[in-house]
Coordinates of C-alpha atoms and ligand atoms in Angstrom, one line a residue:
M1 CA -156.4 18.8 -63.7
K2 CA -157.5 17.2 -66.8
R3 CA -155.1 19.4 -68.8
F4 CA -152.3 18.6 -66.5
F5 CA -152.8 14.8 -67.0
S6 CA -153.0 15.2 -70.8
F7 CA -149.8 17.2 -70.6
L8 CA -148.2 14.5 -68.5
L9 CA -149.4 11.9 -70.9
A10 CA -148.0 13.8 -73.9
A11 CA -144.6 14.2 -72.1
L12 CA -144.5 10.5 -71.4
V13 CA -145.3 9.7 -75.0
V14 CA -142.6 12.1 -76.3
G15 CA -140.2 10.8 -73.7
H16 CA -140.9 7.3 -74.7
S17 CA -140.7 7.9 -78.4
Y18 CA -137.4 9.9 -77.8
A19 CA -136.0 6.8 -76.1
Q20 CA -137.0 4.7 -79.1
K21 CA -135.9 7.3 -81.5
R22 CA -132.3 7.6 -80.6
P23 CA -130.6 7.5 -84.0
N24 CA -129.1 4.3 -85.4
I25 CA -125.6 4.8 -86.7
V26 CA -123.9 3.2 -89.8
I27 CA -120.3 4.2 -90.3
I28 CA -118.6 2.8 -93.5
I29 CA -114.9 3.4 -93.4
S30 CA -112.9 2.4 -96.5
D31 CA -109.2 2.1 -96.8
D32 CA -107.1 4.6 -98.8
H33 CA -110.1 6.0 -100.7
A34 CA -109.1 9.4 -102.0
Y35 CA -111.7 12.2 -101.8
Q36 CA -110.5 13.3 -105.2
A37 CA -111.8 9.9 -106.6
I38 CA -115.4 10.7 -105.6
G39 CA -117.9 12.4 -107.9
A40 CA -119.4 14.5 -105.1
Y41 CA -115.9 16.0 -104.6
G42 CA -115.6 16.8 -108.3
N43 CA -114.2 13.7 -109.8
P44 CA -115.3 13.2 -113.4
Y45 CA -115.1 9.3 -113.8
H46 CA -118.5 8.2 -112.5
A47 CA -117.0 5.8 -110.1
T48 CA -119.1 6.6 -107.1
P49 CA -122.8 7.0 -107.9
N50 CA -124.0 5.8 -104.5
M51 CA -121.6 8.0 -102.5
D52 CA -122.7 10.9 -104.7
K53 CA -126.3 10.1 -103.9
L54 CA -125.5 9.9 -100.2
A55 CA -123.9 13.4 -100.5
K56 CA -127.0 14.7 -102.2
E57 CA -129.1 13.4 -99.4
G58 CA -126.8 14.6 -96.6
V59 CA -123.8 16.8 -96.0
L60 CA -120.5 16.7 -97.8
F61 CA -117.5 17.8 -95.7
Q62 CA -115.0 19.5 -98.0
N63 CA -112.3 20.0 -95.4
A64 CA -112.4 16.8 -93.2
A65 CA -108.9 15.8 -92.0
V66 CA -107.4 12.9 -90.0
C67 CA -105.2 13.3 -86.9
N68 CA -102.5 11.0 -88.4
S69 CA -102.7 9.8 -92.0
L70 CA -102.3 6.0 -91.6
C71 CA -104.7 3.2 -91.1
G72 CA -104.3 2.1 -87.5
P73 CA -103.6 5.5 -86.0
S74 CA -106.6 6.9 -87.9
R75 CA -109.0 4.1 -86.7
A76 CA -107.6 4.5 -83.1
G77 CA -108.4 8.3 -83.4
L78 CA -111.9 7.6 -84.7
L79 CA -112.6 5.2 -81.8
T80 CA -111.2 7.2 -79.0
G81 CA -111.8 10.7 -80.2
K82 CA -108.1 11.4 -79.3
Y83 CA -104.8 12.1 -81.0
S84 CA -102.2 9.3 -81.3
H85 CA -100.1 10.5 -78.4
K86 CA -103.1 10.1 -76.1
N87 CA -104.6 6.8 -77.4
G88 CA -101.1 5.3 -77.7
F89 CA -101.4 4.1 -81.3
K90 CA -98.9 6.2 -83.1
D91 CA -98.0 4.0 -86.1
N92 CA -99.0 0.7 -87.7
H93 CA -96.5 -1.2 -85.5
S94 CA -98.4 -0.1 -82.3
T95 CA -100.8 -2.3 -80.4
F96 CA -104.1 -0.8 -79.4
D97 CA -104.9 -0.7 -75.7
G98 CA -108.5 -1.9 -76.0
S99 CA -109.2 -1.3 -72.3
Q100 CA -109.3 2.5 -72.9
D101 CA -112.5 4.4 -73.4
S102 CA -114.1 4.8 -76.9
F103 CA -117.3 6.4 -78.3
I104 CA -118.4 2.8 -79.0
K105 CA -118.1 1.9 -75.4
Q106 CA -120.0 5.0 -74.4
L107 CA -122.8 4.1 -76.8
H108 CA -122.8 0.5 -75.7
N109 CA -123.1 1.6 -72.0
A110 CA -126.0 3.8 -73.0
G111 CA -127.9 0.9 -74.5
Y112 CA -126.8 0.7 -78.1
S113 CA -126.1 -2.6 -79.9
T114 CA -122.6 -2.2 -81.4
A115 CA -120.6 -4.1 -84.1
W116 CA -117.4 -3.7 -86.1
I117 CA -117.1 -5.7 -89.3
G118 CA -114.1 -6.0 -91.7
K119 CA -110.8 -4.2 -91.6
W120 CA -109.8 -3.3 -88.1
H121 CA -105.9 -3.3 -88.1
L122 CA -105.5 -2.4 -84.4
E123 CA -103.9 -5.8 -83.5
T124 CA -105.8 -6.4 -80.2
K125 CA -109.3 -7.8 -80.0
P126 CA -112.1 -5.2 -80.4
Q127 CA -113.7 -4.2 -77.1
G128 CA -117.1 -2.5 -76.5
F129 CA -118.8 -4.4 -79.3
D130 CA -121.6 -6.9 -79.0
Y131 CA -120.4 -8.4 -82.2
W132 CA -117.3 -8.2 -84.4
K133 CA -115.8 -10.1 -87.2
I134 CA -112.5 -8.7 -88.5
L135 CA -109.9 -9.2 -91.2
P136 CA -106.5 -10.2 -89.8
G137 CA -104.1 -7.3 -90.4
Q138 CA -104.6 -5.8 -93.9
G139 CA -106.8 -8.7 -95.1
I140 CA -106.9 -9.8 -98.7
Y141 CA -109.3 -9.2 -101.5
F142 CA -110.2 -12.7 -102.7
N143 CA -111.6 -15.4 -100.3
P144 CA -110.3 -13.6 -97.2
S145 CA -110.0 -15.1 -93.8
F146 CA -111.8 -13.4 -90.9
I147 CA -111.2 -13.6 -87.1
N148 CA -114.3 -14.5 -85.1
M149 CA -115.0 -13.4 -81.6
D150 CA -113.9 -16.8 -80.2
S151 CA -110.5 -16.2 -82.0
T152 CA -111.2 -18.9 -84.6
R153 CA -110.3 -18.1 -88.2
E154 CA -112.7 -18.6 -91.0
K155 CA -112.0 -18.3 -94.7
V156 CA -115.0 -16.9 -96.5
K157 CA -115.5 -17.5 -100.3
G158 CA -115.9 -14.5 -102.5
Y159 CA -114.7 -10.9 -102.8
A160 CA -113.9 -9.0 -99.6
T161 CA -116.0 -5.9 -100.3
D162 CA -119.2 -8.0 -100.9
I163 CA -118.5 -10.3 -98.0
I164 CA -118.0 -7.5 -95.5
T165 CA -121.4 -6.1 -96.5
D166 CA -123.0 -9.6 -96.3
I167 CA -121.7 -10.1 -92.7
S168 CA -122.9 -6.6 -91.8
T169 CA -126.5 -7.1 -93.1
K170 CA -126.6 -10.5 -91.4
W171 CA -125.7 -9.0 -88.1
L172 CA -128.3 -6.3 -88.6
D173 CA -130.9 -8.9 -89.4
Q174 CA -130.2 -10.7 -86.1
R175 CA -129.7 -7.8 -83.8
D176 CA -131.8 -6.9 -80.8
T177 CA -134.3 -4.6 -82.4
S178 CA -135.4 -3.1 -79.1
K179 CA -132.1 -1.2 -79.0
P180 CA -130.6 1.4 -81.4
F181 CA -127.5 0.2 -83.1
C182 CA -124.1 1.5 -84.2
I183 CA -122.3 -0.6 -86.8
V184 CA -118.8 0.2 -88.2
I185 CA -118.1 -1.4 -91.6
G186 CA -114.4 -1.4 -92.4
H187 CA -113.6 -2.2 -96.0
K188 CA -110.3 -3.4 -97.4
A189 CA -110.9 -1.5 -100.7
T190 CA -109.3 0.6 -102.1
H191 CA -106.0 -0.4 -100.4
R192 CA -102.9 -1.6 -102.2
T193 CA -102.7 -3.7 -104.4
W194 CA -105.9 -2.4 -105.8
M195 CA -107.5 -5.6 -106.9
P196 CA -110.9 -5.1 -108.6
D197 CA -113.7 -7.5 -108.4
T198 CA -113.6 -9.7 -111.5
A199 CA -116.7 -8.1 -112.9
D200 CA -115.1 -4.7 -112.9
L201 CA -111.7 -5.5 -114.4
R202 CA -112.4 -3.8 -117.7
A203 CA -114.4 -0.8 -116.4
Y204 CA -111.7 1.8 -117.1
D205 CA -110.0 0.4 -120.1
N206 CA -111.2 3.2 -122.4
V207 CA -110.2 6.0 -120.1
T208 CA -106.9 7.8 -120.4
F209 CA -106.2 9.6 -117.2
P210 CA -104.6 13.0 -117.5
L211 CA -101.5 13.4 -115.4
P212 CA -101.9 15.7 -112.4
A213 CA -100.2 19.0 -113.0
N214 CA -97.5 18.2 -110.4
F215 CA -96.9 14.6 -111.5
Y216 CA -93.3 15.5 -112.3
D217 CA -92.7 17.4 -109.1
N218 CA -89.0 18.1 -108.5
Y219 CA -89.6 18.6 -104.7
E220 CA -87.5 21.8 -104.6
G221 CA -87.4 23.3 -101.2
R222 CA -89.1 20.3 -99.6
Y223 CA -86.5 17.8 -98.1
A224 CA -89.0 15.2 -96.8
A225 CA -91.0 15.2 -100.1
A226 CA -87.8 14.7 -102.0
H227 CA -86.6 11.8 -99.8
Q228 CA -89.7 9.6 -99.6
D229 CA -90.1 6.2 -101.1
M230 CA -93.6 6.3 -102.6
T231 CA -93.3 7.3 -106.2
I232 CA -95.1 5.7 -109.1
E233 CA -91.8 5.8 -111.0
K234 CA -89.5 4.1 -108.5
T235 CA -91.6 2.5 -105.7
M236 CA -94.6 1.1 -107.4
R237 CA -93.9 -2.4 -108.6
L238 CA -94.8 -3.7 -112.0
G239 CA -95.5 -7.2 -110.7
Y240 CA -96.8 -6.8 -107.2
D241 CA -98.8 -3.7 -107.7
L242 CA -99.6 -3.7 -111.4
K243 CA -100.0 -7.5 -111.8
M244 CA -97.6 -7.8 -114.6
N245 CA -95.9 -10.8 -113.1
P246 CA -98.1 -12.6 -110.5
D247 CA -96.3 -16.0 -110.9
T248 CA -93.0 -14.7 -109.6
G249 CA -94.4 -14.6 -106.1
Y250 CA -94.9 -10.9 -106.3
G251 CA -98.7 -11.3 -106.0
K252 CA -98.3 -13.2 -102.8
E253 CA -101.4 -14.3 -101.0
N254 CA -103.6 -11.9 -102.9
F255 CA -103.1 -14.1 -106.0
L256 CA -102.5 -17.3 -104.2
S257 CA -105.9 -17.2 -102.5
M258 CA -107.9 -17.0 -105.7
N259 CA -110.0 -19.9 -106.8
P260 CA -109.5 -21.1 -110.4
A261 CA -112.4 -19.1 -111.7
Q262 CA -111.2 -15.8 -110.2
R263 CA -107.7 -16.6 -111.3
K264 CA -108.9 -17.3 -114.8
A265 CA -110.7 -14.0 -114.9
Y266 CA -107.6 -12.2 -113.8
D267 CA -105.4 -14.0 -116.3
N268 CA -107.8 -13.4 -119.1
Y269 CA -107.7 -9.7 -118.3
Y270 CA -104.0 -9.2 -117.5
N271 CA -102.3 -11.7 -119.8
P272 CA -102.9 -9.7 -123.0
I273 CA -101.9 -6.5 -121.2
R274 CA -98.7 -8.2 -120.0
E275 CA -97.9 -9.4 -123.5
E276 CA -98.4 -6.0 -125.0
F277 CA -96.4 -4.4 -122.2
D278 CA -93.5 -6.8 -122.8
K279 CA -93.4 -5.8 -126.5
L280 CA -93.3 -2.1 -125.7
H281 CA -90.0 -2.1 -123.9
L282 CA -90.9 1.1 -122.2
T283 CA -88.3 3.2 -120.3
G284 CA -88.2 6.6 -118.6
R285 CA -91.2 8.8 -118.6
A286 CA -93.1 6.5 -121.0
L287 CA -92.8 3.7 -118.5
T288 CA -93.8 5.8 -115.5
E289 CA -96.9 7.1 -117.4
W290 CA -97.8 3.6 -118.5
K291 CA -97.6 2.6 -114.8
Y292 CA -99.8 5.6 -113.9
Q293 CA -102.5 4.5 -116.3
R294 CA -102.5 1.0 -115.0
Y295 CA -102.6 2.3 -111.4
M296 CA -105.6 4.5 -112.1
R297 CA -107.5 1.7 -113.9
D298 CA -107.0 -0.7 -111.1
Y299 CA -107.7 1.9 -108.4
Y300 CA -111.0 3.1 -109.9
A301 CA -112.1 -0.4 -110.9
T302 CA -111.6 -1.5 -107.2
S303 CA -113.6 1.5 -106.0
L304 CA -116.6 0.4 -108.1
S305 CA -117.4 -2.5 -105.8
L306 CA -116.8 -0.3 -102.8
D307 CA -119.4 2.1 -104.1
R308 CA -121.8 -0.6 -105.0
N309 CA -121.5 -2.0 -101.5
V310 CA -122.1 1.5 -100.0
G311 CA -125.3 1.4 -102.2
R312 CA -126.2 -2.0 -100.9
M313 CA -126.1 -0.7 -97.3
M314 CA -128.1 2.4 -98.2
Q315 CA -130.7 0.1 -99.8
Y316 CA -130.8 -2.2 -96.8
I317 CA -131.4 0.6 -94.4
K318 CA -134.1 2.0 -96.7
D319 CA -135.8 -1.4 -97.2
K320 CA -135.9 -2.0 -93.4
G321 CA -137.7 1.4 -92.9
L322 CA -134.7 2.7 -91.0
E323 CA -133.6 5.5 -93.3
S324 CA -135.1 8.5 -91.6
N325 CA -133.7 7.6 -88.2
T326 CA -130.2 6.4 -89.2
I327 CA -127.1 8.5 -89.3
F328 CA -125.3 7.1 -92.3
I329 CA -121.6 8.0 -92.6
Y330 CA -119.1 7.3 -95.4
T331 CA -115.5 8.1 -94.8
S332 CA -112.0 6.6 -95.3
D333 CA -109.1 6.1 -92.9
Q334 CA -107.2 8.8 -94.8
G335 CA -106.8 10.3 -98.2
F336 CA -104.4 9.0 -100.9
Y337 CA -102.2 10.3 -103.7
L338 CA -103.5 9.6 -107.2
G339 CA -100.3 10.7 -108.9
E340 CA -100.1 14.1 -107.3
H341 CA -96.4 14.8 -106.6
G342 CA -95.7 11.6 -108.6
W343 CA -97.0 9.5 -105.7
F344 CA -99.3 6.8 -104.4
D345 CA -99.7 6.1 -100.7
K346 CA -100.5 8.8 -98.0
R347 CA -98.8 9.8 -94.6
F348 CA -97.8 13.4 -95.5
M349 CA -99.7 16.4 -94.1
Y350 CA -100.3 17.7 -97.7
D351 CA -104.0 17.9 -98.4
E352 CA -104.4 14.8 -100.6
S353 CA -103.6 12.5 -97.7
F354 CA -104.3 14.8 -94.7
K355 CA -107.9 15.2 -95.8
T356 CA -110.3 12.3 -96.1
P357 CA -113.7 11.9 -97.6
L358 CA -116.6 12.5 -95.1
I359 CA -120.2 12.3 -96.0
M360 CA -123.0 12.2 -93.4
R361 CA -126.7 11.7 -93.9
Y362 CA -129.4 12.1 -91.3
P363 CA -132.7 13.0 -93.0
Q364 CA -134.4 14.1 -89.8
Q365 CA -131.9 16.8 -88.9
I366 CA -129.3 17.4 -91.6
K367 CA -130.2 19.4 -94.7
A368 CA -129.9 17.4 -97.9
G369 CA -127.3 18.5 -100.3
A370 CA -125.4 20.7 -97.8
K371 CA -121.7 21.4 -98.4
E372 CA -119.7 22.1 -95.3
S373 CA -116.3 23.8 -95.6
Q374 CA -115.5 24.0 -91.9
L375 CA -112.3 22.3 -90.7
V376 CA -113.5 19.0 -89.2
M377 CA -111.7 15.8 -88.2
N378 CA -112.0 12.1 -87.9
I379 CA -111.7 12.4 -84.1
D380 CA -114.9 14.5 -84.2
I381 CA -117.1 11.6 -85.4
G382 CA -117.2 9.9 -82.0
P383 CA -118.2 13.1 -80.0
T384 CA -120.7 14.0 -82.7
M385 CA -122.4 10.6 -82.5
L386 CA -122.5 10.8 -78.7
Q387 CA -124.3 14.1 -78.8
A388 CA -126.7 12.8 -81.5
A389 CA -127.4 9.9 -79.2
G390 CA -127.9 12.1 -76.1
V391 CA -124.9 10.6 -74.4
P392 CA -122.5 13.0 -72.5
I393 CA -119.1 13.4 -74.2
P394 CA -116.2 12.4 -72.0
K395 CA -114.1 15.4 -71.0
D396 CA -110.9 13.8 -72.2
M397 CA -112.1 13.3 -75.8
Q398 CA -110.1 15.8 -78.0
G399 CA -112.4 15.8 -81.0
I400 CA -115.4 18.1 -80.8
S401 CA -119.1 17.5 -81.6
L402 CA -120.3 18.8 -85.0
W403 CA -123.9 18.3 -84.0
N404 CA -124.9 21.8 -83.2
M405 CA -123.1 23.1 -86.3
L406 CA -125.0 20.5 -88.4
T407 CA -128.4 20.8 -86.9
K408 CA -128.6 24.3 -85.5
K409 CA -126.1 26.1 -87.7
Q410 CA -124.0 27.1 -84.7
P411 CA -120.4 28.1 -85.5
L412 CA -117.8 25.5 -84.8
Q413 CA -115.2 26.4 -82.2
R414 CA -112.1 25.5 -84.4
D415 CA -110.0 27.7 -86.6
A416 CA -107.2 25.2 -87.2
I417 CA -106.4 21.5 -87.4
Y418 CA -103.5 20.0 -85.7
Y419 CA -101.7 16.9 -87.1
H420 CA -99.0 14.6 -86.0
Y421 CA -97.5 11.7 -88.1
Y422 CA -94.9 9.4 -86.6
E423 CA -94.0 6.3 -88.7
F424 CA -90.6 6.4 -90.3
G425 CA -90.4 3.1 -92.1
E426 CA -92.1 1.8 -95.2
H427 CA -92.3 4.7 -97.8
Q428 CA -89.8 6.7 -95.8
V429 CA -92.0 9.6 -94.8
R430 CA -90.2 11.6 -92.1
P431 CA -92.2 12.2 -88.9
H432 CA -93.8 15.6 -88.7
F433 CA -96.5 17.7 -87.1
G434 CA -98.2 20.8 -88.1
V435 CA -101.3 23.0 -88.2
R436 CA -103.6 24.0 -91.0
T437 CA -106.0 26.9 -91.0
S438 CA -108.3 27.8 -93.9
K439 CA -105.4 29.9 -95.4
Y440 CA -102.1 28.5 -94.4
K441 CA -100.3 25.3 -93.4
I442 CA -97.2 25.0 -91.4
I443 CA -95.3 21.7 -91.0
R444 CA -92.3 20.8 -88.8
F445 CA -90.4 17.7 -89.9
Y446 CA -88.1 16.1 -87.4
G447 CA -86.2 12.8 -86.9
D448 CA -83.1 12.5 -89.0
H449 CA -83.7 15.9 -90.6
D450 CA -85.2 19.0 -89.1
A451 CA -87.2 21.2 -91.5
W452 CA -90.0 23.8 -91.7
E453 CA -92.5 24.1 -94.4
L454 CA -95.1 26.8 -94.9
Y455 CA -97.8 26.9 -97.6
D456 CA -100.2 29.6 -98.7
L457 CA -103.2 27.4 -99.5
V458 CA -105.1 30.2 -101.2
K459 CA -102.3 30.8 -103.8
D460 CA -100.8 27.3 -103.8
K461 CA -103.4 24.6 -103.4
S462 CA -101.0 21.9 -104.5
E463 CA -98.4 22.8 -101.8
M464 CA -95.5 23.1 -104.2
H465 CA -93.9 26.3 -102.8
N466 CA -92.4 26.1 -99.4
L467 CA -92.5 29.7 -98.1
S468 CA -90.8 29.1 -94.7
D469 CA -87.7 31.1 -95.8
D470 CA -89.6 33.6 -97.9
A471 CA -89.1 37.2 -96.5
A472 CA -92.6 38.2 -97.6
Y473 CA -94.1 35.6 -95.4
K474 CA -91.9 36.2 -92.3
K475 CA -94.9 37.5 -90.3
V476 CA -97.2 34.7 -91.4
F477 CA -94.5 32.2 -90.5
T478 CA -94.0 33.5 -87.0
E479 CA -97.8 33.6 -86.5
M480 CA -98.2 30.1 -87.7
Q481 CA -95.4 28.9 -85.5
Q482 CA -97.2 30.4 -82.6
R483 CA -100.5 28.9 -83.7
L484 CA -98.8 25.5 -83.9
L485 CA -97.4 25.8 -80.4
K486 CA -100.9 26.8 -79.2
A487 CA -102.3 23.7 -80.8
A488 CA -99.6 21.4 -79.4
V489 CA -100.3 22.8 -75.9
Q490 CA -104.0 22.5 -76.4
Y491 CA -103.7 18.8 -77.2
D492 CA -101.0 18.3 -74.7
D493 CA -98.5 16.9 -77.2
S494 CA -95.2 17.0 -75.2
L495 CA -93.0 15.8 -78.0
A496 CA -94.1 18.6 -80.2
I497 CA -94.0 21.2 -77.4
D498 CA -90.4 20.3 -76.5
L499 CA -89.3 20.6 -80.1
L500 CA -91.1 23.9 -80.6
K501 CA -89.7 25.4 -77.5
K502 CA -86.2 24.5 -78.5
D503 CA -86.8 26.0 -82.0
M504 CA -88.1 29.2 -80.6
L505 CA -85.1 29.7 -78.3
Q506 CA -82.8 29.6 -81.3
Ligands
SGN601 C1 -98.9 -1.9 -96.4 C2 -98.6 -1.4 -97.8 C3 -98.1 0.1 -97.7 C4 -99.0 0.9 -96.9 C5 -99.2 0.3 -95.5 C6 -100.1 1.1 -94.6 N1 -97.6 -2.2 -98.4 O1 -97.7 -2.1 -95.6 O2 -98.0 0.5 -99.1 O3 -98.5 2.2 -96.8 O4 -99.7 -1.0 -95.7 O5 -101.3 1.2 -95.1 S1 -98.1 -3.6 -99.0 O6 -97.0 -4.1 -99.8 O7 -98.4 -4.5 -97.8 O8 -99.3 -3.4 -99.7 S2 -102.5 1.3 -94.1 O9 -103.6 1.9 -94.9 O10 -102.9 0.0 -93.6 O11 -102.1 2.2 -93.1
CA602 CA1 -105.5 3.2 -95.0

């Protein structure tokens, strides 16, 4: 009897501490931060010491991809655990139906305190959050406005990346500590037009960045790649993007919102560069390469504050004694081109923009320093967090939980990643869908031009050789077409299914 009671007592204590011990969740989602810009992924420029530390203390996903490589669609995918055709947010002109289910709502219903701070970009008001404070649209870097929960707008002095962290820690300080929390911190950095904090402007002046091997890609055999509008050579603007002419109106609100001190710091930095540039009278490749160096300097300098602020959040969690029971995630809304194929921007299913950085730390259950090469997705984050929190995963979520893979080394039930991109507008990337396995990628472009692409990722990591018409790959092509159809059916993507069925009848 005595034994039974002590057992019961122990069970109650365990049960109680379990209830208390549901993990807290911090998700930092940056904007357009390329995985190849991060030290832990092999980048040599020391731009991300805090992200690298996070990777050392947690798991680095080497093959994490997004369902649709664009800000709004990616965030909608993260929230709902579903592809764009299911959550309704297909391109940046969509409006998010906030009444639908999300992993945040599930956590909230299960007793979590929830918040979203910073870039949101889903147009409608966030739902399922105890607190939110978001940038309108893209937001701006200097002295940005925020939308409050009562719909008022508030201009906050300072640099966006710092401010977003300040608001986040302030909410965490005031939260209901009897509950576990889930906070999503959405940064503006490193989105176009890559405006560094004033302290970081000179950070990369002494670095000359080598051109990616395919910088001068001729896009042979790849119609959509040849017909985009996102090259450093033609699309990137000297004034607007590279700050060579802010007074002509090119800088728009990003410059107009600066206070005199910020403006002075920018002028002091860019004026001499502008003067030198004017004297050089560059043309042709020399001009394109000069633009590339400026792009890289601005991009990496902008990422420094992002990394510092990831470090600030890590320190905050540590200082509050929350480190061991907090799942800490760093990711971006998609990858980005840093000159590969001659490009900036994203959207294409090629790896640089299809993949995204993903680092997850949970000292209690995830082995420090782990590297995970499994194919995982942004839409898996919600289901994974739900399982971690002991909340049932809604059946209609299409992402899958990574939790057993991470904590019990169980194999993940996925051999391919399905992708579907829709927006045919700015940057002129044709709509396409496809599937990627660890070895191959097949892509079906549609819209104003139908085309197939097939890549052998083992032999051609940079995806330069479209093998869809190569006789030696006929069998692979047919198998990958079938694999694609299977994925489209699995995810119930009727637009893709219809196109594929027509293709296969031909
Ligand atoms: C803006 C940018 C584009 C970028 C989209 C989408 N132009 O429109 O270069 O592709 O955002 O980015 S800008 O002149 O406004 O900078 S996303 O990350 O929000 O999807
Ligand atoms: Ca983005």
